[in-house]
mmCIF file of C-alpha atoms in Angstrom:
data_model
loop_
_atom_site.group_PDB
_atom_site.id
_atom_site.type_symbol
_atom_site.label_atom_id
_atom_site.label_comp_id
_atom_site.label_asym_id
_atom_site.label_seq_id
_atom_site.Cartn_x
_atom_site.Cartn_y
_atom_site.Cartn_z
ATOM 1 C CA UNK A 1 0.000 0.000 0.000
ATOM 2 C CA UNK A 2 1.383 3.433 -0.913
ATOM 3 C CA UNK A 3 1.963 6.150 1.674
ATOM 4 C CA UNK A 4 -1.107 8.047 0.421
ATOM 5 C CA UNK A 5 -4.657 7.257 1.480
ATOM 6 C CA UNK A 6 -6.312 5.061 -1.130
ATOM 7 C CA UNK A 7 -9.725 4.089 0.324
ATOM 8 C CA UNK A 8 -10.595 1.681 -2.487
ATOM 9 C CA UNK A 9 -7.320 -0.209 -2.234
ATOM 10 C CA UNK A 10 -7.598 -0.423 1.546
ATOM 11 C CA UNK A 11 -11.199 -1.637 1.386
ATOM 12 C CA UNK A 12 -10.167 -4.349 -1.075
ATOM 13 C CA UNK A 13 -7.503 -5.587 1.360
ATOM 14 C CA UNK A 14 -9.971 -5.708 4.235
ATOM 15 C CA UNK A 15 -12.643 -7.360 2.079
ATOM 16 C CA UNK A 16 -10.215 -10.096 1.077
ATOM 17 C CA UNK A 17 -9.328 -10.814 4.708
ATOM 18 C CA UNK A 18 -12.954 -10.844 5.826
ATOM 19 C CA UNK A 19 -14.337 -12.891 2.976
ATOM 20 C CA UNK A 20 -11.608 -15.516 3.273
ATOM 21 C CA UNK A 21 -11.887 -15.720 7.056
ATOM 22 C CA UNK A 22 -15.696 -15.881 7.020
ATOM 23 C CA UNK A 23 -15.648 -18.557 4.306
ATOM 24 C CA UNK A 24 -13.276 -20.640 6.418
ATOM 25 C CA UNK A 25 -15.464 -20.309 9.490
ATOM 26 C CA UNK A 26 -18.582 -21.090 7.454
ATOM 27 C CA UNK A 27 -16.921 -24.214 6.096
ATOM 28 C CA UNK A 28 -16.050 -25.411 9.592
ATOM 29 C CA UNK A 29 -19.608 -24.747 10.716
ATOM 30 C CA UNK A 30 -21.191 -26.749 7.909
ATOM 31 C CA UNK A 31 -18.675 -29.544 8.513
ATOM 32 C CA UNK A 32 -20.495 -30.119 11.799
ATOM 33 C CA UNK A 33 -23.774 -30.688 9.941
ATOM 34 C CA UNK A 34 -25.004 -29.771 6.476
ATOM 35 C CA UNK A 35 -28.247 -28.372 7.929
ATOM 36 C CA UNK A 36 -26.191 -25.477 9.309
ATOM 37 C CA UNK A 37 -25.671 -24.088 5.793
ATOM 38 C CA UNK A 38 -28.262 -21.288 6.213
ATOM 39 C CA UNK A 39 -26.534 -20.074 9.388
ATOM 40 C CA UNK A 40 -23.160 -20.229 7.648
ATOM 41 C CA UNK A 41 -24.642 -18.224 4.766
ATOM 42 C CA UNK A 42 -25.932 -15.621 7.233
ATOM 43 C CA UNK A 43 -22.432 -15.255 8.686
ATOM 44 C CA UNK A 44 -20.887 -14.755 5.254
ATOM 45 C CA UNK A 45 -23.631 -12.343 4.207
ATOM 46 C CA UNK A 46 -23.070 -10.274 7.346
ATOM 47 C CA UNK A 47 -19.510 -9.463 6.257
ATOM 48 C CA UNK A 48 -20.180 -9.199 2.514
ATOM 49 C CA UNK A 49 -20.655 -5.422 2.387
ATOM 50 C CA UNK A 50 -19.537 -2.318 4.203
ATOM 51 C CA UNK A 51 -17.494 0.861 4.002
ATOM 52 C CA UNK A 52 -14.804 -0.659 6.273
ATOM 53 C CA UNK A 53 -14.499 2.603 8.200
ATOM 54 C CA UNK A 54 -13.817 0.853 11.499
ATOM 55 C CA UNK A 55 -10.924 -1.062 9.988
ATOM 56 C CA UNK A 56 -9.637 2.164 8.449
ATOM 57 C CA UNK A 57 -9.644 3.987 11.776
ATOM 58 C CA UNK A 58 -7.792 1.077 13.393
ATOM 59 C CA UNK A 59 -5.226 1.063 10.589
ATOM 60 C CA UNK A 60 -4.608 4.797 10.799
ATOM 61 C CA UNK A 61 -4.343 4.650 14.587
ATOM 62 C CA UNK A 62 -1.433 2.263 14.004
ATOM 63 C CA UNK A 63 0.095 4.534 11.382
ATOM 64 C CA UNK A 64 -0.445 7.580 13.639
ATOM 65 C CA UNK A 65 1.783 5.834 16.177
ATOM 66 C CA UNK A 66 4.557 5.878 13.567
ATOM 67 C CA UNK A 67 4.246 2.270 12.432
ATOM 68 C CA UNK A 68 4.612 1.158 8.787
ATOM 69 C CA UNK A 69 2.056 -0.586 6.606
ATOM 70 C CA UNK A 70 1.497 -4.170 7.759
ATOM 71 C CA UNK A 71 -0.602 -7.038 6.450
ATOM 72 C CA UNK A 72 -0.854 -8.390 10.002
ATOM 73 C CA UNK A 73 -2.232 -5.066 11.161
ATOM 74 C CA UNK A 74 -4.799 -5.113 8.344
ATOM 75 C CA UNK A 75 -5.980 -8.495 9.629
ATOM 76 C CA UNK A 76 -6.243 -7.112 13.157
ATOM 77 C CA UNK A 77 -8.076 -4.054 11.825
ATOM 78 C CA UNK A 78 -10.491 -6.278 9.905
ATOM 79 C CA UNK A 79 -11.607 -7.754 13.220
ATOM 80 C CA UNK A 80 -13.279 -4.396 13.926
ATOM 81 C CA UNK A 81 -15.594 -5.118 10.988
ATOM 82 C CA UNK A 82 -16.600 -8.442 12.532
ATOM 83 C CA UNK A 83 -17.540 -6.583 15.722
ATOM 84 C CA UNK A 84 -19.686 -4.331 13.537
ATOM 85 C CA UNK A 85 -21.221 -7.288 11.692
ATOM 86 C CA UNK A 86 -22.170 -8.886 15.015
ATOM 87 C CA UNK A 87 -23.642 -5.609 16.274
ATOM 88 C CA UNK A 88 -25.651 -5.164 13.076
ATOM 89 C CA UNK A 89 -27.161 -8.668 13.206
ATOM 90 C CA UNK A 90 -28.139 -8.144 16.837
ATOM 91 C CA UNK A 91 -29.366 -4.583 16.259
ATOM 92 C CA UNK A 92 -31.544 -5.617 13.316
ATOM 93 C CA UNK A 93 -32.962 -8.402 15.449
ATOM 94 C CA UNK A 94 -33.708 -6.078 18.382
ATOM 95 C CA UNK A 95 -35.239 -3.440 16.116
ATOM 96 C CA UNK A 96 -37.027 -5.989 13.913
ATOM 97 C CA UNK A 97 -35.553 -4.202 10.888
ATOM 98 C CA UNK A 98 -36.519 -5.706 7.528
ATOM 99 C CA UNK A 99 -33.616 -4.543 5.341
ATOM 100 C CA UNK A 100 -29.855 -4.132 5.492
ATOM 101 C CA UNK A 101 -27.774 -3.281 2.414
ATOM 102 C CA UNK A 102 -30.956 -3.758 0.401
ATOM 103 C CA UNK A 103 -31.304 -7.407 1.467
ATOM 104 C CA UNK A 104 -33.553 -9.083 4.043
ATOM 105 C CA UNK A 105 -31.966 -8.954 7.477
ATOM 106 C CA UNK A 106 -30.632 -12.172 8.991
ATOM 107 C CA UNK A 107 -33.667 -12.947 11.134
ATOM 108 C CA UNK A 108 -35.921 -12.689 8.059
ATOM 109 C CA UNK A 109 -33.602 -14.491 5.626
ATOM 110 C CA UNK A 110 -33.303 -17.417 8.054
ATOM 111 C CA UNK A 111 -37.067 -18.070 8.068
ATOM 112 C CA UNK A 112 -36.655 -20.232 4.973
ATOM 113 C CA UNK A 113 -34.462 -22.595 6.982
ATOM 114 C CA UNK A 114 -37.127 -23.123 9.651
ATOM 115 C CA UNK A 115 -40.358 -23.008 7.642
ATOM 116 C CA UNK A 116 -41.355 -26.395 9.107
ATOM 117 C CA UNK A 117 -40.646 -25.286 12.685
ATOM 118 C CA UNK A 118 -43.750 -24.872 14.913
ATOM 119 C CA UNK A 119 -42.750 -21.208 15.443
ATOM 120 C CA UNK A 120 -40.688 -20.237 12.390
ATOM 121 C CA UNK A 121 -40.401 -16.522 13.187
ATOM 122 C CA UNK A 122 -39.149 -17.191 16.712
ATOM 123 C CA UNK A 123 -36.787 -19.920 15.498
ATOM 124 C CA UNK A 124 -35.324 -17.634 12.817
ATOM 125 C CA UNK A 125 -34.746 -14.895 15.385
ATOM 126 C CA UNK A 126 -32.955 -17.385 17.600
ATOM 127 C CA UNK A 127 -30.717 -18.480 14.728
ATOM 128 C CA UNK A 128 -29.899 -14.849 13.930
ATOM 129 C CA UNK A 129 -28.982 -14.183 17.547
ATOM 130 C CA UNK A 130 -26.595 -17.128 17.512
ATOM 131 C CA UNK A 131 -25.092 -16.031 14.176
ATOM 132 C CA UNK A 132 -24.401 -12.624 15.752
ATOM 133 C CA UNK A 133 -22.777 -14.303 18.751
ATOM 134 C CA UNK A 134 -20.563 -16.315 16.412
ATOM 135 C CA UNK A 135 -19.501 -13.178 14.547
ATOM 136 C CA UNK A 136 -18.386 -11.540 17.803
ATOM 137 C CA UNK A 137 -16.398 -14.650 18.687
ATOM 138 C CA UNK A 138 -14.848 -14.588 15.211
ATOM 139 C CA UNK A 139 -13.772 -10.981 15.783
ATOM 140 C CA UNK A 140 -11.687 -11.959 18.777
ATOM 141 C CA UNK A 141 -10.265 -14.957 16.934
ATOM 142 C CA UNK A 142 -9.199 -12.908 13.916
ATOM 143 C CA UNK A 143 -7.597 -10.310 16.173
ATOM 144 C CA UNK A 144 -5.462 -12.758 18.161
ATOM 145 C CA UNK A 145 -4.432 -14.726 15.044
ATOM 146 C CA UNK A 146 -3.635 -11.621 13.007
ATOM 147 C CA UNK A 147 0.087 -12.299 13.032
ATOM 148 C CA UNK A 148 1.072 -9.356 15.211
ATOM 149 C CA UNK A 149 3.463 -10.133 18.076
ATOM 150 C CA UNK A 150 1.792 -11.197 21.326
ATOM 151 C CA UNK A 151 3.320 -8.220 23.127
ATOM 152 C CA UNK A 152 1.628 -5.849 20.681
ATOM 153 C CA UNK A 153 -1.728 -7.593 21.036
ATOM 154 C CA UNK A 154 -1.402 -7.438 24.814
ATOM 155 C CA UNK A 155 -1.285 -3.637 24.700
ATOM 156 C CA UNK A 156 -4.738 -3.448 23.170
ATOM 157 C CA UNK A 157 -6.487 -6.458 24.686
ATOM 158 C CA UNK A 158 -7.908 -4.604 27.742
ATOM 159 C CA UNK A 159 -9.712 -2.189 25.421
ATOM 160 C CA UNK A 160 -11.636 -5.095 23.882
ATOM 161 C CA UNK A 161 -13.480 -5.684 27.155
ATOM 162 C CA UNK A 162 -14.410 -1.995 27.342
ATOM 163 C CA UNK A 163 -15.492 -1.973 23.684
ATOM 164 C CA UNK A 164 -17.875 -4.885 24.218
ATOM 165 C CA UNK A 165 -19.209 -3.554 27.519
ATOM 166 C CA UNK A 166 -19.897 -0.065 26.176
ATOM 167 C CA UNK A 167 -21.450 -1.387 22.971
ATOM 168 C CA UNK A 168 -23.857 -3.511 25.020
ATOM 169 C CA UNK A 169 -24.504 -0.553 27.327
ATOM 170 C CA UNK A 170 -25.444 1.638 24.376
ATOM 171 C CA UNK A 171 -27.782 -0.965 22.898
ATOM 172 C CA UNK A 172 -29.416 -1.466 26.302
ATOM 173 C CA UNK A 173 -29.840 2.294 26.745
ATOM 174 C CA UNK A 174 -31.580 2.508 23.380
ATOM 175 C CA UNK A 175 -33.973 -0.283 24.359
ATOM 176 C CA UNK A 176 -34.664 1.288 27.752
ATOM 177 C CA UNK A 177 -35.457 4.691 26.231
ATOM 178 C CA UNK A 178 -37.349 3.521 23.140
ATOM 179 C CA UNK A 179 -40.913 4.783 23.198
ATOM 180 C CA UNK A 180 -40.164 7.497 25.788
ATOM 181 C CA UNK A 181 -43.133 9.793 26.296
ATOM 182 C CA UNK A 182 -40.899 12.877 26.136
ATOM 183 C CA UNK A 183 -37.786 12.309 23.984
ATOM 184 C CA UNK A 184 -34.711 14.008 25.436
ATOM 185 C CA UNK A 185 -31.722 15.198 23.415
ATOM 186 C CA UNK A 186 -29.121 14.597 26.153
ATOM 187 C CA UNK A 187 -30.346 11.028 26.605
ATOM 188 C CA UNK A 188 -30.363 10.467 22.849
ATOM 189 C CA UNK A 189 -26.793 11.726 22.536
ATOM 190 C CA UNK A 190 -25.695 9.359 25.306
ATOM 191 C CA UNK A 191 -27.209 6.480 23.349
ATOM 192 C CA UNK A 192 -25.394 7.747 20.235
ATOM 193 C CA UNK A 193 -22.080 7.859 22.072
ATOM 194 C CA UNK A 194 -22.213 4.387 23.572
ATOM 195 C CA UNK A 195 -24.138 2.487 20.922
ATOM 196 C CA UNK A 196 -22.223 3.763 17.897
ATOM 197 C CA UNK A 197 -19.678 6.560 18.331
ATOM 198 C CA UNK A 198 -17.203 4.740 20.512
ATOM 199 C CA UNK A 199 -16.996 1.451 18.626
ATOM 200 C CA UNK A 200 -17.145 3.122 15.214
ATOM 201 C CA UNK A 201 -14.299 5.622 15.560
ATOM 202 C CA UNK A 202 -12.730 6.123 18.977
ATOM 203 C CA UNK A 203 -12.092 2.532 20.027
ATOM 204 C CA UNK A 204 -10.836 1.194 16.651
ATOM 205 C CA UNK A 205 -8.518 4.212 16.449
ATOM 206 C CA UNK A 206 -7.301 3.645 20.011
ATOM 207 C CA UNK A 207 -6.806 -0.071 19.423
ATOM 208 C CA UNK A 208 -4.663 0.656 16.368
ATOM 209 C CA UNK A 209 -2.684 3.272 18.272
ATOM 210 C CA UNK A 210 -2.165 0.953 21.246
ATOM 211 C CA UNK A 211 -1.041 -1.853 18.952
ATOM 212 C CA UNK A 212 1.505 0.609 17.595
ATOM 213 C CA UNK A 213 2.797 1.546 21.044
ATOM 214 C CA UNK A 214 1.152 4.984 21.338
ATOM 215 C CA UNK A 215 1.863 7.063 24.420
ATOM 216 C CA UNK A 216 -0.694 8.922 26.513
ATOM 217 C CA UNK A 217 -0.746 12.164 24.454
ATOM 218 C CA UNK A 218 -1.621 10.296 21.264
ATOM 219 C CA UNK A 219 -4.203 8.150 23.040
ATOM 220 C CA UNK A 220 -5.863 11.266 24.463
ATOM 221 C CA UNK A 221 -5.808 12.845 21.009
ATOM 222 C CA UNK A 222 -7.431 9.760 19.506
ATOM 223 C CA UNK A 223 -10.328 10.086 21.943
ATOM 224 C CA UNK A 224 -10.616 13.852 21.413
ATOM 225 C CA UNK A 225 -10.883 13.220 17.664
ATOM 226 C CA UNK A 226 -12.808 9.963 17.739
ATOM 227 C CA UNK A 227 -15.693 10.698 20.092
ATOM 228 C CA UNK A 228 -17.136 13.777 18.373
ATOM 229 C CA UNK A 229 -16.551 12.251 14.951
ATOM 230 C CA UNK A 230 -18.294 9.033 15.966
ATOM 231 C CA UNK A 231 -21.248 11.064 17.203
ATOM 232 C CA UNK A 232 -21.341 12.968 13.908
ATOM 233 C CA UNK A 233 -21.365 9.627 12.068
ATOM 234 C CA UNK A 234 -24.430 8.400 13.960
ATOM 235 C CA UNK A 235 -26.235 11.732 13.726
ATOM 236 C CA UNK A 236 -25.790 11.496 9.955
ATOM 237 C CA UNK A 237 -27.216 7.981 10.166
ATOM 238 C CA UNK A 238 -30.258 9.368 11.992
ATOM 239 C CA UNK A 239 -30.869 11.823 9.169
ATOM 240 C CA UNK A 240 -30.315 9.231 6.468
ATOM 241 C CA UNK A 241 -32.641 6.840 8.271
ATOM 242 C CA UNK A 242 -35.602 9.145 7.636
ATOM 243 C CA UNK A 243 -34.471 11.470 4.857
ATOM 244 C CA UNK A 244 -32.000 9.353 2.898
ATOM 245 C CA UNK A 245 -32.706 7.485 -0.319
ATOM 246 C CA UNK A 246 -33.503 3.838 0.565
ATOM 247 C CA UNK A 247 -31.934 2.812 -2.764
ATOM 248 C CA UNK A 248 -28.629 4.151 -1.411
ATOM 249 C CA UNK A 249 -28.958 3.405 2.301
ATOM 250 C CA UNK A 250 -30.312 -0.104 1.734
ATOM 251 C CA UNK A 251 -32.630 0.357 4.732
ATOM 252 C CA UNK A 252 -36.342 0.812 5.313
ATOM 253 C CA UNK A 253 -36.986 4.567 5.528
ATOM 254 C CA UNK A 254 -39.820 4.145 8.038
ATOM 255 C CA UNK A 255 -37.830 1.970 10.461
ATOM 256 C CA UNK A 256 -37.073 4.618 13.114
ATOM 257 C CA UNK A 257 -40.683 5.822 13.183
ATOM 258 C CA UNK A 258 -42.113 2.323 13.476
ATOM 259 C CA UNK A 259 -39.666 1.568 16.256
ATOM 260 C CA UNK A 260 -40.225 4.937 18.041
ATOM 261 C CA UNK A 261 -36.468 4.975 18.576
ATOM 262 C CA UNK A 262 -34.800 7.601 20.767
ATOM 263 C CA UNK A 263 -32.871 9.334 17.992
ATOM 264 C CA UNK A 264 -31.457 12.813 18.446
ATOM 265 C CA UNK A 265 -33.518 13.835 15.418
ATOM 266 C CA UNK A 266 -36.756 12.890 17.177
ATOM 267 C CA UNK A 267 -35.572 14.463 20.451
ATOM 268 C CA UNK A 268 -34.755 17.754 18.750
ATOM 269 C CA UNK A 269 -38.114 17.697 16.978
ATOM 270 C CA UNK A 270 -39.822 17.229 20.330
ATOM 271 C CA UNK A 271 -37.794 20.028 21.911
ATOM 272 C CA UNK A 272 -38.744 22.453 19.140
ATOM 273 C CA UNK A 273 -42.410 21.434 19.057
ATOM 274 C CA UNK A 274 -45.282 23.226 20.731
ATOM 275 C CA UNK A 275 -48.141 21.359 22.397
ATOM 276 C CA UNK A 276 -50.113 20.966 19.152
ATOM 277 C CA UNK A 277 -47.149 19.425 17.316
ATOM 278 C CA UNK A 278 -46.306 17.235 20.314
ATOM 279 C CA UNK A 279 -49.852 15.883 20.304
ATOM 280 C CA UNK A 280 -49.505 15.169 16.591
ATOM 281 C CA UNK A 281 -46.177 13.419 17.126
ATOM 282 C CA UNK A 282 -47.669 11.247 19.875
ATOM 283 C CA UNK A 283 -50.451 10.199 17.532
ATOM 284 C CA UNK A 284 -48.101 9.532 14.621
ATOM 285 C CA UNK A 285 -45.592 7.561 16.685
ATOM 286 C CA UNK A 286 -48.367 5.445 18.174
ATOM 287 C CA UNK A 287 -49.666 4.815 14.663
ATOM 288 C CA UNK A 288 -46.144 3.988 13.509
ATOM 289 C CA UNK A 289 -45.773 1.363 16.210
ATOM 290 C CA UNK A 290 -49.020 -0.245 15.060
ATOM 291 C CA UNK A 291 -47.671 -0.589 11.499
ATOM 292 C CA UNK A 292 -44.776 -2.859 12.558
ATOM 293 C CA UNK A 293 -46.840 -5.849 11.498
ATOM 294 C CA UNK A 294 -49.156 -4.014 9.113
ATOM 295 C CA UNK A 295 -49.035 -2.882 5.509
ATOM 296 C CA UNK A 296 -45.752 -1.201 4.574
ATOM 297 C CA UNK A 297 -47.670 1.533 2.742
ATOM 298 C CA UNK A 298 -49.250 2.536 6.071
ATOM 299 C CA UNK A 299 -45.806 2.704 7.654
ATOM 300 C CA UNK A 300 -44.449 4.824 4.807
ATOM 301 C CA UNK A 301 -47.394 7.210 5.061
ATOM 302 C CA UNK A 302 -46.888 7.656 8.796
ATOM 303 C CA UNK A 303 -43.175 8.273 8.279
ATOM 304 C CA UNK A 304 -44.005 10.910 5.665
ATOM 305 C CA UNK A 305 -46.202 12.702 8.184
ATOM 306 C CA UNK A 306 -43.424 12.642 10.789
ATOM 307 C CA UNK A 307 -40.980 13.999 8.205
ATOM 308 C CA UNK A 308 -43.371 16.872 7.500
ATOM 309 C CA UNK A 309 -43.395 17.871 11.182
ATOM 310 C CA UNK A 310 -39.618 17.593 11.423
ATOM 311 C CA UNK A 311 -39.027 19.703 8.332
ATOM 312 C CA UNK A 312 -41.512 22.354 9.375
ATOM 313 C CA UNK A 313 -39.799 22.683 12.760
ATOM 314 C CA UNK A 314 -36.360 22.639 11.074
ATOM 315 C CA UNK A 315 -35.155 19.770 13.274
ATOM 316 C CA UNK A 316 -32.963 18.333 10.464
ATOM 317 C CA UNK A 317 -31.170 21.700 10.321
ATOM 318 C CA UNK A 318 -30.397 21.380 14.033
ATOM 319 C CA UNK A 319 -28.920 17.924 13.485
ATOM 320 C CA UNK A 320 -26.854 19.244 10.565
ATOM 321 C CA UNK A 321 -25.479 21.945 12.862
ATOM 322 C CA UNK A 322 -24.631 19.323 15.486
ATOM 323 C CA UNK A 323 -22.823 17.245 12.863
ATOM 324 C CA UNK A 324 -20.829 20.249 11.620
ATOM 325 C CA UNK A 325 -19.839 21.242 15.167
ATOM 326 C CA UNK A 326 -18.628 17.730 15.957
ATOM 327 C CA UNK A 327 -16.619 17.359 12.760
ATOM 328 C CA UNK A 328 -14.968 20.711 13.437
ATOM 329 C CA UNK A 329 -14.182 19.615 17.002
ATOM 330 C CA UNK A 330 -12.624 16.401 15.709
ATOM 331 C CA UNK A 331 -10.505 18.232 13.140
ATOM 332 C CA UNK A 332 -9.288 20.738 15.763
ATOM 333 C CA UNK A 333 -8.175 17.829 17.939
ATOM 334 C CA UNK A 334 -6.415 16.303 14.950
ATOM 335 C CA UNK A 335 -4.603 19.565 14.209
ATOM 336 C CA UNK A 336 -3.215 19.572 17.737
ATOM 337 C CA UNK A 337 -1.518 16.201 17.236
ATOM 338 C CA UNK A 338 1.913 15.939 15.686
ATOM 339 C CA UNK A 339 1.091 13.070 13.335
ATOM 340 C CA UNK A 340 3.014 11.648 10.392
ATOM 341 C CA UNK A 341 1.791 13.282 7.172
ATOM 342 C CA UNK A 342 -0.023 10.256 5.704
ATOM 343 C CA UNK A 343 -1.921 9.629 8.954
ATOM 344 C CA UNK A 344 -2.963 13.275 9.283
ATOM 345 C CA UNK A 345 -4.131 13.347 5.669
ATOM 346 C CA UNK A 346 -6.048 10.080 5.948
ATOM 347 C CA UNK A 347 -7.751 10.952 9.227
ATOM 348 C CA UNK A 348 -8.793 14.317 7.821
ATOM 349 C CA UNK A 349 -10.311 12.609 4.775
ATOM 350 C CA UNK A 350 -12.018 10.012 6.958
ATOM 351 C CA UNK A 351 -13.567 12.727 9.097
ATOM 352 C CA UNK A 352 -15.235 14.251 6.061
ATOM 353 C CA UNK A 353 -16.292 10.936 4.498
ATOM 354 C CA UNK A 354 -17.757 9.604 7.767
ATOM 355 C CA UNK A 355 -19.979 12.613 8.338
ATOM 356 C CA UNK A 356 -20.783 13.746 4.780
ATOM 357 C CA UNK A 357 -22.305 10.755 2.991
ATOM 358 C CA UNK A 358 -25.479 9.502 1.354
ATOM 359 C CA UNK A 359 -25.453 5.897 2.563
#
């Protein structure tokens, strides 16, 4: 890999690692019993697509610590994508989301494998949960077998426990606050931080830096850059979830409304709303929840009505301002670090691509 940042070339390297590793694991799973093929397929599908941002942040944390390009490090960085794949399978299951990357989510795709089961929907959900568990186990396996020296791996291993704990904490917080009668922006931002921001940017970056032997100043700088940028990434996701093009996002545009999820976008809408608009939102969100098992046209219509309220109150503009402020904060933190040129350039580019995107 050249000294410059070539996102396509890097993604291809990570894809090769992931696809080969997942195929090997799938083969070992089906060797136990051929009936496990659908679960093996779900595991391979879970890693088939992605921007590979988490791997990129891990890689450039390593390079920020002054380390050279390394195939072993790319393997370790790819493990961050398996953490993400596990989180996505579980998140889609918890949220009962129908689509991911334009395909049926794991718990829906697996229904074909259990169509003769007395409770096929429940059985498929159980299989998806176990596929997600396997993906998280695979992440740890890929990391420790990456080829990096054991002493290097030991530097970063404690952060893995924190990554898993905080990811679970964020998912639990979202569940606990879903359907809140009065959405709150501070609570929503806490969910954003723990469910997505930390494991998307800060922790992969820190793991790469720790693998590379980073000292305390660089580690502090990684957090100062990574946390606001990770929040900006998820805030963009909130906007894309309701206002993005489903053909590009690959997700159902009514998902957040049907789930009455505690997004910052909804919380800001609530904050800006008067009593009349709050009454309307209550009615729409209740109707959205009722469409989870109803006609998708009803769900889309309800989501359109929620969008109208949000746009009229200019809530998306508030989220855009929050994204801009966080990206600027991240870039200021980056400017304060004395990084090698390629790392500074790459992390600057990643900050823009993570927060300014259409999918």
